[in-house]
Every structure is written in structure tokens, then in C-alpha cells.
PDB file of C-alpha atoms in Angstrom:
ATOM      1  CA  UNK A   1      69.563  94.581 102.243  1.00 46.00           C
ATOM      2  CA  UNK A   2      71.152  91.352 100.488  1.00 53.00           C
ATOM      3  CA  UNK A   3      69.873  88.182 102.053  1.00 59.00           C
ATOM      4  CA  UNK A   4      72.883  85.875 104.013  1.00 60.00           C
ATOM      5  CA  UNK A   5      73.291  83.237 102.343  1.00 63.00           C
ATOM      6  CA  UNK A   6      74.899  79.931 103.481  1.00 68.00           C
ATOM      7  CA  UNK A   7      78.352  78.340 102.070  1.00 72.00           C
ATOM      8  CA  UNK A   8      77.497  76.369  98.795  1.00 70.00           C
ATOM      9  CA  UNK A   9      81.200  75.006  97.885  1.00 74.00           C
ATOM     10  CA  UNK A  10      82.372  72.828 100.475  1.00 85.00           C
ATOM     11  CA  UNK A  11      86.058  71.321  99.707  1.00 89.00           C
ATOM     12  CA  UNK A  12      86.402  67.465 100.088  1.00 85.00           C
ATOM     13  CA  UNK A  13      89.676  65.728 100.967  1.00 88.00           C
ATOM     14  CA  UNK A  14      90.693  61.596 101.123  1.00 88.00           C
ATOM     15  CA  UNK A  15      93.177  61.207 103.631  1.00 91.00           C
ATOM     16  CA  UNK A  16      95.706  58.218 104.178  1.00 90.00           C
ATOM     17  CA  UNK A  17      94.650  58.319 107.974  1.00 93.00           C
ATOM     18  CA  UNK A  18      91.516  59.945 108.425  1.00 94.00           C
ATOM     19  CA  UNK A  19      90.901  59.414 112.095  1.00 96.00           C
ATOM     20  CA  UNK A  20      94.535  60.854 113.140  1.00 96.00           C
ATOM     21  CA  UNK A  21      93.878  63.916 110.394  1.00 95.00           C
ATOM     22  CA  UNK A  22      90.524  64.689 111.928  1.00 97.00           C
ATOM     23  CA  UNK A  23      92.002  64.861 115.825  1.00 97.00           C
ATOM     24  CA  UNK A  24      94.768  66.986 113.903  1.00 97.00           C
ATOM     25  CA  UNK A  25      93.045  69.383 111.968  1.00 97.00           C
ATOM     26  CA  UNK A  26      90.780  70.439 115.340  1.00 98.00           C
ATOM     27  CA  UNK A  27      94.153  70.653 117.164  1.00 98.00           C
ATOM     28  CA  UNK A  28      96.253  72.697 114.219  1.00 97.00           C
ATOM     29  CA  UNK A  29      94.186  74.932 112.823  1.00 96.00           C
ATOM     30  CA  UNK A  30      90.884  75.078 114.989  1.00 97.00           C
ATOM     31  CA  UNK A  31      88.492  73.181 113.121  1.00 97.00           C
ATOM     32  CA  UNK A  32      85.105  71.921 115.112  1.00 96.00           C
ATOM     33  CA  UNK A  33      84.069  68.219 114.221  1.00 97.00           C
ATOM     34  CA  UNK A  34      80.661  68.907 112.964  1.00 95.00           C
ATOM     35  CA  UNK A  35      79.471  64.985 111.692  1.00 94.00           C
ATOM     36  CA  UNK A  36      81.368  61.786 111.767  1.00 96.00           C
ATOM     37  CA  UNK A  37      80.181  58.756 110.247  1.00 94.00           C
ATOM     38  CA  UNK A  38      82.440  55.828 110.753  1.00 95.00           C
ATOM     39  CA  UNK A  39      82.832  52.841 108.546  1.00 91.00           C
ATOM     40  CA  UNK A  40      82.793  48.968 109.818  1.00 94.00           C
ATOM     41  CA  UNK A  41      85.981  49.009 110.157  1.00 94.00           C
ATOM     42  CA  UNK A  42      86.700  52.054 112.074  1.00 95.00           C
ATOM     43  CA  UNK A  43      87.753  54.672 109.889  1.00 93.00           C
ATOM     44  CA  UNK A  44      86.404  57.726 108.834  1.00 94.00           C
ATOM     45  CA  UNK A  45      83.802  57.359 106.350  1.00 89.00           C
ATOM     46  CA  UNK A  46      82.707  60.921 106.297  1.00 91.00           C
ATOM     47  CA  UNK A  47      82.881  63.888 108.591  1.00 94.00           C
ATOM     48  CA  UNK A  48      82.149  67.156 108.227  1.00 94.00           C
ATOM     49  CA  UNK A  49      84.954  69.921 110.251  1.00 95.00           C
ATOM     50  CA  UNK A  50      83.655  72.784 110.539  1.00 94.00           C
ATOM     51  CA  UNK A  51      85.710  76.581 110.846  1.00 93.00           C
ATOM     52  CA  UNK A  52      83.216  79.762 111.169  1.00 89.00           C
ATOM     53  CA  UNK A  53      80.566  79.185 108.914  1.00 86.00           C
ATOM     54  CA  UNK A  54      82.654  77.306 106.125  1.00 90.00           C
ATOM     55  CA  UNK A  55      83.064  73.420 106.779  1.00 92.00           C
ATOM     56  CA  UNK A  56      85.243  71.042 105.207  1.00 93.00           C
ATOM     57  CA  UNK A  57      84.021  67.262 104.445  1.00 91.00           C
ATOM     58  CA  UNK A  58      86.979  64.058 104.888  1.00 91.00           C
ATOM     59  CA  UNK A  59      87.637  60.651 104.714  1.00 90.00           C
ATOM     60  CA  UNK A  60      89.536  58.117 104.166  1.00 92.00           C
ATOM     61  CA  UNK A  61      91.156  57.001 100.940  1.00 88.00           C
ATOM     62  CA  UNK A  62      89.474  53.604 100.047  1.00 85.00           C
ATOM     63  CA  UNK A  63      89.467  51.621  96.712  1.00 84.00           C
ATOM     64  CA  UNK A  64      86.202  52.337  95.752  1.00 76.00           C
ATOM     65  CA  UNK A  65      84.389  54.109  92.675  1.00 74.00           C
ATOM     66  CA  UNK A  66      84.819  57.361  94.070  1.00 66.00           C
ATOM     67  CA  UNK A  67      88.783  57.138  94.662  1.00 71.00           C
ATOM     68  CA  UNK A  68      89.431  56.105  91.106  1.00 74.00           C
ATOM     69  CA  UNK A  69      87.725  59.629  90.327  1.00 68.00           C
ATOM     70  CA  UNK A  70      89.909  61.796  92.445  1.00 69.00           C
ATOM     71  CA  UNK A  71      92.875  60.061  92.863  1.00 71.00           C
ATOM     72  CA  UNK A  72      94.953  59.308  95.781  1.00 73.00           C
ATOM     73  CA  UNK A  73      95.486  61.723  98.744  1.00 73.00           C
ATOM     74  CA  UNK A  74      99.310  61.744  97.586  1.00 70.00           C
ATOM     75  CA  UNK A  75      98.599  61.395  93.568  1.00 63.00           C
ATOM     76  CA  UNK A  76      98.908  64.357  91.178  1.00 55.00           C
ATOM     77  CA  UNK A  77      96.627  67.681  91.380  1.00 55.00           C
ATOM     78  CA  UNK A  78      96.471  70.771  93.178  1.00 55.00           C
ATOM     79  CA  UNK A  79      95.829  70.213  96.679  1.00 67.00           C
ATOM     80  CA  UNK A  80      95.816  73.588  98.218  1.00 77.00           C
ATOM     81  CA  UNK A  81      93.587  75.458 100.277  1.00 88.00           C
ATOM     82  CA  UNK A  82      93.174  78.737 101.424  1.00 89.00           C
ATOM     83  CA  UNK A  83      91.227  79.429 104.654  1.00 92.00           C
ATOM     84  CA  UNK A  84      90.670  83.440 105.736  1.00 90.00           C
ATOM     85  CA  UNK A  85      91.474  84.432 108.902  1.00 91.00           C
ATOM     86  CA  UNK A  86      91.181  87.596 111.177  1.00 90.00           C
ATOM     87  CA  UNK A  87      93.960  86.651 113.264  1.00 96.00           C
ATOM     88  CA  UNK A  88      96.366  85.341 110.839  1.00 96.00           C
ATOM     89  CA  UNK A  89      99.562  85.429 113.821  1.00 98.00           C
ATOM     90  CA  UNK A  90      97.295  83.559 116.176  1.00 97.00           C
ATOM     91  CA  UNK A  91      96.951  80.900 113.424  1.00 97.00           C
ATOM     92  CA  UNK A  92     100.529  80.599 112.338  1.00 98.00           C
ATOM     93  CA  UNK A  93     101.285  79.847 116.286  1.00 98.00           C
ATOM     94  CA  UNK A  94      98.498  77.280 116.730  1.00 98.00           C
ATOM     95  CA  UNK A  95      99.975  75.289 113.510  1.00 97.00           C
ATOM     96  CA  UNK A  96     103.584  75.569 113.814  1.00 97.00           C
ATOM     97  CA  UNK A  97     102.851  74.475 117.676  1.00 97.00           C
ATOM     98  CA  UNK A  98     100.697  71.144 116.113  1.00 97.00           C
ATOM     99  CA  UNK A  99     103.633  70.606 114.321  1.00 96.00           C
ATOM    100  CA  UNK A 100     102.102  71.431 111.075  1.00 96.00           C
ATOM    101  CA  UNK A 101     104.962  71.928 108.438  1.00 94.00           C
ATOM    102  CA  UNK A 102     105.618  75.734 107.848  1.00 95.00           C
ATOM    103  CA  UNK A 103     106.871  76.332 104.119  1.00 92.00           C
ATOM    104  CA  UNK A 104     106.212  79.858 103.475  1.00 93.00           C
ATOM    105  CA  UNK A 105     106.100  81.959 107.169  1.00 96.00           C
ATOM    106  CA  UNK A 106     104.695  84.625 107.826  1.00 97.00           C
ATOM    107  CA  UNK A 107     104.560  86.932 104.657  1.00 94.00           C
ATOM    108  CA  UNK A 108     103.037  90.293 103.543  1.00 94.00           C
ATOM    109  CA  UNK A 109     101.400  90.490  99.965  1.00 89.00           C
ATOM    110  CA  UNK A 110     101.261  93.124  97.723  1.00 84.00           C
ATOM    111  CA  UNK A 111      97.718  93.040  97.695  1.00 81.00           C
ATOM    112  CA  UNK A 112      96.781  93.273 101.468  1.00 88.00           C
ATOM    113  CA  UNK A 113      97.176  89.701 102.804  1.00 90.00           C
ATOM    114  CA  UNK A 114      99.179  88.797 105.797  1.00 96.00           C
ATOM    115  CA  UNK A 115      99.632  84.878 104.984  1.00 94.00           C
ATOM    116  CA  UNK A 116     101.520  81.862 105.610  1.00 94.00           C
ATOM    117  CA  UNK A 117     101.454  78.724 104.244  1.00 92.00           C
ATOM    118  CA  UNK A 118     101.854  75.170 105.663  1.00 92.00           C
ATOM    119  CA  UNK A 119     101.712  71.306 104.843  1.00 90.00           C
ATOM    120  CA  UNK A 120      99.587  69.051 107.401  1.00 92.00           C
ATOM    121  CA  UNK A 121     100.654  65.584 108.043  1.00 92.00           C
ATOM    122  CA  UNK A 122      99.686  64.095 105.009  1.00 88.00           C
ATOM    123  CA  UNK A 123     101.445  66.931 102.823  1.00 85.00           C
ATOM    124  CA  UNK A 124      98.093  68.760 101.688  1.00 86.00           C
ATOM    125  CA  UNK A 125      99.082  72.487 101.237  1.00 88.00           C
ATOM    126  CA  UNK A 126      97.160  75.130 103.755  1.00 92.00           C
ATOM    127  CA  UNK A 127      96.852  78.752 103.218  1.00 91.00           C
ATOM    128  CA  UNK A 128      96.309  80.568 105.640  1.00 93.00           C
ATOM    129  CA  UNK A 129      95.455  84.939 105.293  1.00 92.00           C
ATOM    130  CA  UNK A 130      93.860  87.687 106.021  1.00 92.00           C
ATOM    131  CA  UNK A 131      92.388  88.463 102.399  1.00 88.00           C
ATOM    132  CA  UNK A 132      88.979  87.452 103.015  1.00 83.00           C
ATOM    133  CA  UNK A 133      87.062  87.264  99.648  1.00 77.00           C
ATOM    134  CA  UNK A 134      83.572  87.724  99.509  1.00 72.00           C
ATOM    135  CA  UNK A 135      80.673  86.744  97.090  1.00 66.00           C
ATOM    136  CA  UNK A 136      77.366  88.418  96.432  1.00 59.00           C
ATOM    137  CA  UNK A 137      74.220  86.343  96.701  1.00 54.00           C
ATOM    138  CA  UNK A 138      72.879  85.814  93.025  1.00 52.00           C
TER     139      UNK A 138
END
């Protein structure tokens, strides 16, 4: 029997408006606020959203050391991501209801996947599908 072993790669996004993308991300797409650490002046710091057992860590875009490394929440670079789903239907409903941008509905792949794919508020690209990748422990 292989041992379980916990997430290791945990995506990390800067938002323009942390505090309204954290209220919409639980509401969209069913995400559970897991941590929230708030800065002086309100915003969102960091939180941690979690979905199953994967988890997702935000905050807001500030001009600090760490911005000038990744950039901007609406500068250049691949901002997608792709989050597996049993129920990928249910999913599409719950973010086209949030008002979540729909781009690509509801599609079947040639290699399995049922997917669709969708902008959030702030333009970031979601995937969401039923091809559900998985990783040996090593």
C-alpha cells in the first residue's frame, strides 16, 4: 500500500482586490476560507482557500519585494489554472450563476475530460474538468 501523501504545490495568486476575490472565489467555485491574515490596512495579506484537499494561497497586489518578482495580477504570464472536478456540470452552474465569465462552455476532450473554462473578476483564467491527474508518492 502507497502511503497518502499531502498536496506539496500550492498555487499563489496577487489580486487587485483581494477581500472581494476571496468572498468570490467561496461563492463561484466552492472554495472554503481556510486562513486569513489581514494587513493594517484591511486587506488581504494572506489567506489560504481551500477546495478538497488542494488549497490555494492569495493576496493582495502590494509594491513590495515580492510583487516586483511576480508581476502584477494583470501583467504578462500564464495565469491559468486547472482545478479537477467530479461534477464538472454542477461547477459550470455555480460559476456562470457568480457571474464568473464563461469563455470556453461546456466541452468534451479527446482525451476524456468534460471541461469548461472561465475568467473570474480579475481576468485570471479557471479550468475547470473532470481529468483528474494523479501523482505517485516518491
Amino acid at each position: 500500500m502507497t502511503e497518502q501523501q499531502s498536496p506539496c504545490i500550492f498555487p499563489a495568486l496577487r489580486f487587485g482586490n483581494a477581500n472581494r476575490m476571496v468572498d468570490w472565489l467561496q461563492e463561484a467555485f466552492g472554495f472554503r476560507l481556510h486562513a486569513c491574515h489581514k494587513a493594517d490596512d484591511g486587506s488581504i495579506a494572506h489567506a489560504e482557500l481551500a477546495l478538497g484537499s488542494s488549497m490555494i494561497m492569495v493576496g493582495q497586489s502590494r509594491d513590495d519585494a515580492f510583487s516586483k518578482i511576480v508581476g502584477e495580477p494583470n501583467g504578462p504570464g500564464g495565469k491559468t489554472l486547472y482545478v479537477a472536478v467530479a461534477d464538472v456540470d454542477a461547477a459550470f452552474r455555480r460559476a456562470e450563476a457568480a457571474g464568473a465569465t464563461i469563455v470556453e462552455q461546456l466541452t468534451e476532450r479527446d482525451y476524456g475530460s468534460r471541461e469548461f473554462v472561465c475568467l473570474d473578476p480579475e481576468e485570471n483564467v479557471w479550468c475547470f474538468g473532470t481529468y483528474w491527474p494523479t501523482a505517485a508518492a516518491g
